[in-house]
CSV table of N, CA and C and ligand atoms in Angstrom, one decimal:
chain,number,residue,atom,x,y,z
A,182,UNK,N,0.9,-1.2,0.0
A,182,UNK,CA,0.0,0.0,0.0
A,182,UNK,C,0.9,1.3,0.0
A,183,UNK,N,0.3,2.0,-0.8
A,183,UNK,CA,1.4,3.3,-1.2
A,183,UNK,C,1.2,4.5,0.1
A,184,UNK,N,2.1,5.2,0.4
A,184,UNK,CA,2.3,5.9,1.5
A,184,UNK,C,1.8,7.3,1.1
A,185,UNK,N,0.9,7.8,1.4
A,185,UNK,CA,0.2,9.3,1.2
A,185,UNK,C,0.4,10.2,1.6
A,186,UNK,N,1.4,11.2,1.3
A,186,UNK,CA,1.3,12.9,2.5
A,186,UNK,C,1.6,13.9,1.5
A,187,UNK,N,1.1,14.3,2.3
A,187,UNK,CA,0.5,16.4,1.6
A,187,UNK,C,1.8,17.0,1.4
A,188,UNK,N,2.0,17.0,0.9
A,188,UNK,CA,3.7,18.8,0.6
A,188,UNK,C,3.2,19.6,-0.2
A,189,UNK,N,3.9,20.6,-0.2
A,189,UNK,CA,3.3,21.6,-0.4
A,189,UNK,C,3.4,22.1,-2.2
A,190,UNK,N,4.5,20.8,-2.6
A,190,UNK,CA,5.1,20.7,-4.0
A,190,UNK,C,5.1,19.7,-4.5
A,191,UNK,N,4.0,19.2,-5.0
A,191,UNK,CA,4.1,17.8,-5.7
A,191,UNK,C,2.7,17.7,-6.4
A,192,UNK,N,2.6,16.6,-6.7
A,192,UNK,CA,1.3,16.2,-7.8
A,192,UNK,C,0.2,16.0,-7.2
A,193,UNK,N,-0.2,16.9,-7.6
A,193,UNK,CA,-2.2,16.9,-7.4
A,193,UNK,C,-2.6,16.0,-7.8
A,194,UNK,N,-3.5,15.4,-6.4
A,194,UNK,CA,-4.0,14.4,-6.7
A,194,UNK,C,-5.6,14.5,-7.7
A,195,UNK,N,-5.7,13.4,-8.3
A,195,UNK,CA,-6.9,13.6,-9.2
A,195,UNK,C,-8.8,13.0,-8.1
A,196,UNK,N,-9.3,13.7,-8.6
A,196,UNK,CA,-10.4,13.5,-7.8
A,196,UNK,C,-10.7,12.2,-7.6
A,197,UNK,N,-10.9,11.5,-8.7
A,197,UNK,CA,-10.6,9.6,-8.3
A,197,UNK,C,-9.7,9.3,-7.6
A,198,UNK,N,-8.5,9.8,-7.3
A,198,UNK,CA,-7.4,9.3,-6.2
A,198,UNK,C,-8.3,9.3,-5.5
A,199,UNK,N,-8.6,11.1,-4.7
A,199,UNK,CA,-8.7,11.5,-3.8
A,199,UNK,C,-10.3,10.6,-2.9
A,200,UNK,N,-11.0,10.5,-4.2
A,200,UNK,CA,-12.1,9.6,-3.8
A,200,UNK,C,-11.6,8.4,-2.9
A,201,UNK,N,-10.8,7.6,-3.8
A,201,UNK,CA,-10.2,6.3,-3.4
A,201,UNK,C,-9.4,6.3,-2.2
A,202,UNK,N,-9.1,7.4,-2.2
A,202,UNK,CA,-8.4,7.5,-0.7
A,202,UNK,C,-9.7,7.7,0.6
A,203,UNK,N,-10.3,8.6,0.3
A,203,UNK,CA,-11.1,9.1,1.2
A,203,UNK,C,-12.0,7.4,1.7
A,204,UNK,N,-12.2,6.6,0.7
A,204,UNK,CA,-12.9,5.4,0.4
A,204,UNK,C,-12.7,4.1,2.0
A,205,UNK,N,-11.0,4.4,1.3
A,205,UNK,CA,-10.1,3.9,2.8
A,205,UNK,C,-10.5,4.2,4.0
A,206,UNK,N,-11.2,5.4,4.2
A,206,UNK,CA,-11.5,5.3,5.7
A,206,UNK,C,-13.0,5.3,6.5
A,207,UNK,N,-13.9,4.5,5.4
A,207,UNK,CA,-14.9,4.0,5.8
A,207,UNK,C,-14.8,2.6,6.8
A,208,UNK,N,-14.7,3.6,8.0
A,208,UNK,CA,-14.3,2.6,8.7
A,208,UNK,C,-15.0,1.5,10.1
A,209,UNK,N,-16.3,2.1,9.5
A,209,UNK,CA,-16.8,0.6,9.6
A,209,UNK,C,-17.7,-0.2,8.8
A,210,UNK,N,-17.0,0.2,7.7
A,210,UNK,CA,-18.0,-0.6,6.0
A,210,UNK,C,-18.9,-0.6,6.1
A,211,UNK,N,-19.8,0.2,6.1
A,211,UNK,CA,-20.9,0.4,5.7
A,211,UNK,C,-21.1,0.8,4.5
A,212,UNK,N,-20.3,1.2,3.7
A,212,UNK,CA,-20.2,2.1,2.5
A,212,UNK,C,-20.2,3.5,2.5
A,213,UNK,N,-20.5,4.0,3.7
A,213,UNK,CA,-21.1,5.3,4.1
A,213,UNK,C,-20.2,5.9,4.9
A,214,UNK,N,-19.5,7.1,4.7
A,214,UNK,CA,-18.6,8.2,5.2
A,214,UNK,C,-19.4,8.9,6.1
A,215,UNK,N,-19.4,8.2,7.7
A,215,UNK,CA,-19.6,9.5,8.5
A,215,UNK,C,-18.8,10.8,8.4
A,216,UNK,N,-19.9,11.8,10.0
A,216,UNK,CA,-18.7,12.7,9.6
A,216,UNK,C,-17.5,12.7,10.3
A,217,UNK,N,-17.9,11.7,11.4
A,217,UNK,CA,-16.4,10.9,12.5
A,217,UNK,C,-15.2,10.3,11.5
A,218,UNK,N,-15.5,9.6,10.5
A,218,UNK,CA,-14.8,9.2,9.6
A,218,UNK,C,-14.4,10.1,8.5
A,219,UNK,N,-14.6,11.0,8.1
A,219,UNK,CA,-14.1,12.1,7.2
A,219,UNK,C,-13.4,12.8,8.2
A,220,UNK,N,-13.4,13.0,9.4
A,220,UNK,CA,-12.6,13.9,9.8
A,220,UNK,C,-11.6,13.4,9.9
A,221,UNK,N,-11.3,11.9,10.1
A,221,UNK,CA,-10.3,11.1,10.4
A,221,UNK,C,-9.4,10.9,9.5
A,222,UNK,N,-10.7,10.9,8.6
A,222,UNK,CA,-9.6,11.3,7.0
A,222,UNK,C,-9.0,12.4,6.7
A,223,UNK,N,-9.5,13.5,6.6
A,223,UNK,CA,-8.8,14.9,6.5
A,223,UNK,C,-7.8,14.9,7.4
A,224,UNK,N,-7.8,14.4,8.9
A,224,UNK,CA,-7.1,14.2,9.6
A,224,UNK,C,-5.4,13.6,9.3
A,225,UNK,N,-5.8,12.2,9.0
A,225,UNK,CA,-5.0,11.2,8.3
A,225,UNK,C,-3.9,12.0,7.1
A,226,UNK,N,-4.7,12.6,5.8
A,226,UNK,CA,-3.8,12.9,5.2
A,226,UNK,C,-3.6,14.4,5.4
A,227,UNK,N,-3.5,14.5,6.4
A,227,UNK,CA,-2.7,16.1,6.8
A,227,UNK,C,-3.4,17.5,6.4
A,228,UNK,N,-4.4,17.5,6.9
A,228,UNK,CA,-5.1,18.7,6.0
A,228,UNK,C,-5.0,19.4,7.3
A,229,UNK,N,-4.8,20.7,7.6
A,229,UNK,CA,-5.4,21.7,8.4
A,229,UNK,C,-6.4,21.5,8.6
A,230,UNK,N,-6.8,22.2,10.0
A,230,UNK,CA,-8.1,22.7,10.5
A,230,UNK,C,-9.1,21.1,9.8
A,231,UNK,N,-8.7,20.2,9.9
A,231,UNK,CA,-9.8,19.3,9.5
A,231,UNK,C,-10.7,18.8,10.1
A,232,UNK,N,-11.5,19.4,11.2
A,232,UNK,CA,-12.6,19.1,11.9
A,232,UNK,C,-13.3,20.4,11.3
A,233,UNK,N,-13.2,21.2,10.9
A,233,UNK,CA,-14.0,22.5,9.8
A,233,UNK,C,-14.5,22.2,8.5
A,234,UNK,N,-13.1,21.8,8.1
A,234,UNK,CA,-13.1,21.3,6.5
A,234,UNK,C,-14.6,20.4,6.2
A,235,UNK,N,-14.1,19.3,7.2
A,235,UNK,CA,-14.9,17.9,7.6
A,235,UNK,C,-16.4,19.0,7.0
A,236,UNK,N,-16.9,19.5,8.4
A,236,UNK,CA,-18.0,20.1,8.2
A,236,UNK,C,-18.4,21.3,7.3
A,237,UNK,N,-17.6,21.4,6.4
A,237,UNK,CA,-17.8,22.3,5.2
A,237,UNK,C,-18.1,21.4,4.3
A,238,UNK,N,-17.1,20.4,4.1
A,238,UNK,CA,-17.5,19.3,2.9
A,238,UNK,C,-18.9,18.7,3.3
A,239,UNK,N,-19.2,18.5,4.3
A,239,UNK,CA,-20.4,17.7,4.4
A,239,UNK,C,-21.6,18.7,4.8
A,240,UNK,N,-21.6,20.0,4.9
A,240,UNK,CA,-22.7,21.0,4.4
A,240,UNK,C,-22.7,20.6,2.9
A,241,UNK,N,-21.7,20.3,2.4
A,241,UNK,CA,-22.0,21.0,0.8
A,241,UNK,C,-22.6,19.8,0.0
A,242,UNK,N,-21.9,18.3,0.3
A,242,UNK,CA,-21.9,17.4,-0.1
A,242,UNK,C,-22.8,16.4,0.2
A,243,UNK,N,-23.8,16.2,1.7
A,243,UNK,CA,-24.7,15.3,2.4
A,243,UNK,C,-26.1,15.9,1.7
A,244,UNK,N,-26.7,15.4,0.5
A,244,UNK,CA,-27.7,16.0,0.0
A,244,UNK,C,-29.0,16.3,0.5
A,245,UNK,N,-28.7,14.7,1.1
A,245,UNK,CA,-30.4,14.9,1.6
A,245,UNK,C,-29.9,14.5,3.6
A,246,UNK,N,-28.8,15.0,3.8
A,246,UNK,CA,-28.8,16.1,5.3
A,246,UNK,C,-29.2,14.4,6.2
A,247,UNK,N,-28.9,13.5,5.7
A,247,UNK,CA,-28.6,12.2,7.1
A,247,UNK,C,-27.5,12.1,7.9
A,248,UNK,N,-26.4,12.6,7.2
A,248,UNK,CA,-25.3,12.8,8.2
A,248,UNK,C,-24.3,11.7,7.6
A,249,UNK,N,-24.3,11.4,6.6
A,249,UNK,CA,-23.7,10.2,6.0
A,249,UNK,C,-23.4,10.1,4.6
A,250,UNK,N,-21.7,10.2,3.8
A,250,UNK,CA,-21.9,10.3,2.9
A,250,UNK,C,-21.8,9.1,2.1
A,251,UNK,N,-22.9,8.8,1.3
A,251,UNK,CA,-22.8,7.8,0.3
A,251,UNK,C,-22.4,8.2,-1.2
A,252,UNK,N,-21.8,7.1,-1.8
A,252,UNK,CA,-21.2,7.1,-2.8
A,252,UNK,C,-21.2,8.0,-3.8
A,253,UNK,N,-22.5,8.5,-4.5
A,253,UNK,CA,-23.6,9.5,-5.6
A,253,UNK,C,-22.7,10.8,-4.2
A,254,UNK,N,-22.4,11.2,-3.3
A,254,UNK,CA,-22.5,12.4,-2.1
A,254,UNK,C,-20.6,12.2,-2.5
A,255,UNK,N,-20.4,11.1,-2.2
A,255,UNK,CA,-18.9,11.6,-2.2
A,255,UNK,C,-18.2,11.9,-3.9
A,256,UNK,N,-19.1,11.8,-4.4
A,256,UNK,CA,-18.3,12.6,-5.6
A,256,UNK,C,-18.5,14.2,-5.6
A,257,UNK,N,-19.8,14.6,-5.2
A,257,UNK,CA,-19.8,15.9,-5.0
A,257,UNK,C,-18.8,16.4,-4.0
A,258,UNK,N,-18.7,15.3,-2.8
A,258,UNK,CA,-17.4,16.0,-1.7
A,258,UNK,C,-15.9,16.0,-2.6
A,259,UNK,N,-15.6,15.1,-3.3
A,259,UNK,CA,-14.5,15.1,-4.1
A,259,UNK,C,-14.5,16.7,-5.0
A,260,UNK,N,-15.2,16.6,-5.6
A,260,UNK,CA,-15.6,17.9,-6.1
A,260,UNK,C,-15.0,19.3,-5.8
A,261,UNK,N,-15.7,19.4,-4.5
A,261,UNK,CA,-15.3,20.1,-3.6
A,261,UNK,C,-13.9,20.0,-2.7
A,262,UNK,N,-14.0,19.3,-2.4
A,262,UNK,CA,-12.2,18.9,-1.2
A,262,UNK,C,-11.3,18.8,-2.4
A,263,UNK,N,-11.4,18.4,-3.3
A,263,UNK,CA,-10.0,18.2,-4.4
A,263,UNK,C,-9.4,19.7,-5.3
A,264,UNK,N,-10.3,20.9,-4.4
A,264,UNK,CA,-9.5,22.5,-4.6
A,264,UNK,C,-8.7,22.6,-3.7
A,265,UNK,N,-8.9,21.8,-2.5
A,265,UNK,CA,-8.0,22.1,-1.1
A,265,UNK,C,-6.7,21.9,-1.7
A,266,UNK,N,-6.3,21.2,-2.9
A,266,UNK,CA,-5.0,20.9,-2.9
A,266,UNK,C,-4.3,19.5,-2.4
A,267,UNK,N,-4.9,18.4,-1.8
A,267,UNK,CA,-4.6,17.7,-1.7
A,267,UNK,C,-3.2,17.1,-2.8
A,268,UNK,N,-2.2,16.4,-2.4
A,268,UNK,CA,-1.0,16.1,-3.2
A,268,UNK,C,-0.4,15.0,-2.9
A,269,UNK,N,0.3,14.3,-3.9
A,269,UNK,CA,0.8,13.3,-3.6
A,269,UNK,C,2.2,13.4,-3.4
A,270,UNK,N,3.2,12.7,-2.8
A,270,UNK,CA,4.0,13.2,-2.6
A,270,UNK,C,4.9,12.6,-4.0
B,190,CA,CA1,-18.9,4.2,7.5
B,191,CA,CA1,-26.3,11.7,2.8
């Protein structure tokens, strides 16, 4: 498994990565990205302030407001989170 962190100079990740990464931390399979588990992600690959983020992506991206993003939701959050700049190293 490939090793993931943020610099501040490297290759942007593409929204499918960033999906696929985010995917990893559905962590308790459900298929469904709480927002305990997105934070854990933002967390994980180094993002600032990622208990904000968390809840900014998931104002923008939880459509119908259950608190849980499903699959059709996290492309919209990809969408969105993949301006932050995420990178690969
Ligand atoms: Ca989950
Ligand atoms: Ca939802």
């Amino acid at each position: 498994m490939p090793t993931w962190v943020i610099r501040s100079v490297s290759i942007p990740l593409s929204e499918d990565q960033l999906k696929g990464l985010l995917k990893r931390y559905d962590a308790n399979g459900d298929g469904q990205l709480s927002r305990k588990e997105l934070k854990q992600a933002f967390h994980n690959l180094g993002l600032k302030h990622s208990g904000w983020r968390a809840n900014r992506a998931f104002q923008h991206a939880d459509a119908n407001g259950d608190g849980f993003i499903t699959e059709d939701e996290l492309n919209q959050l990809v969408k969105y989170a993949s301006k932050w700049g995420f990178t690969i190293s």
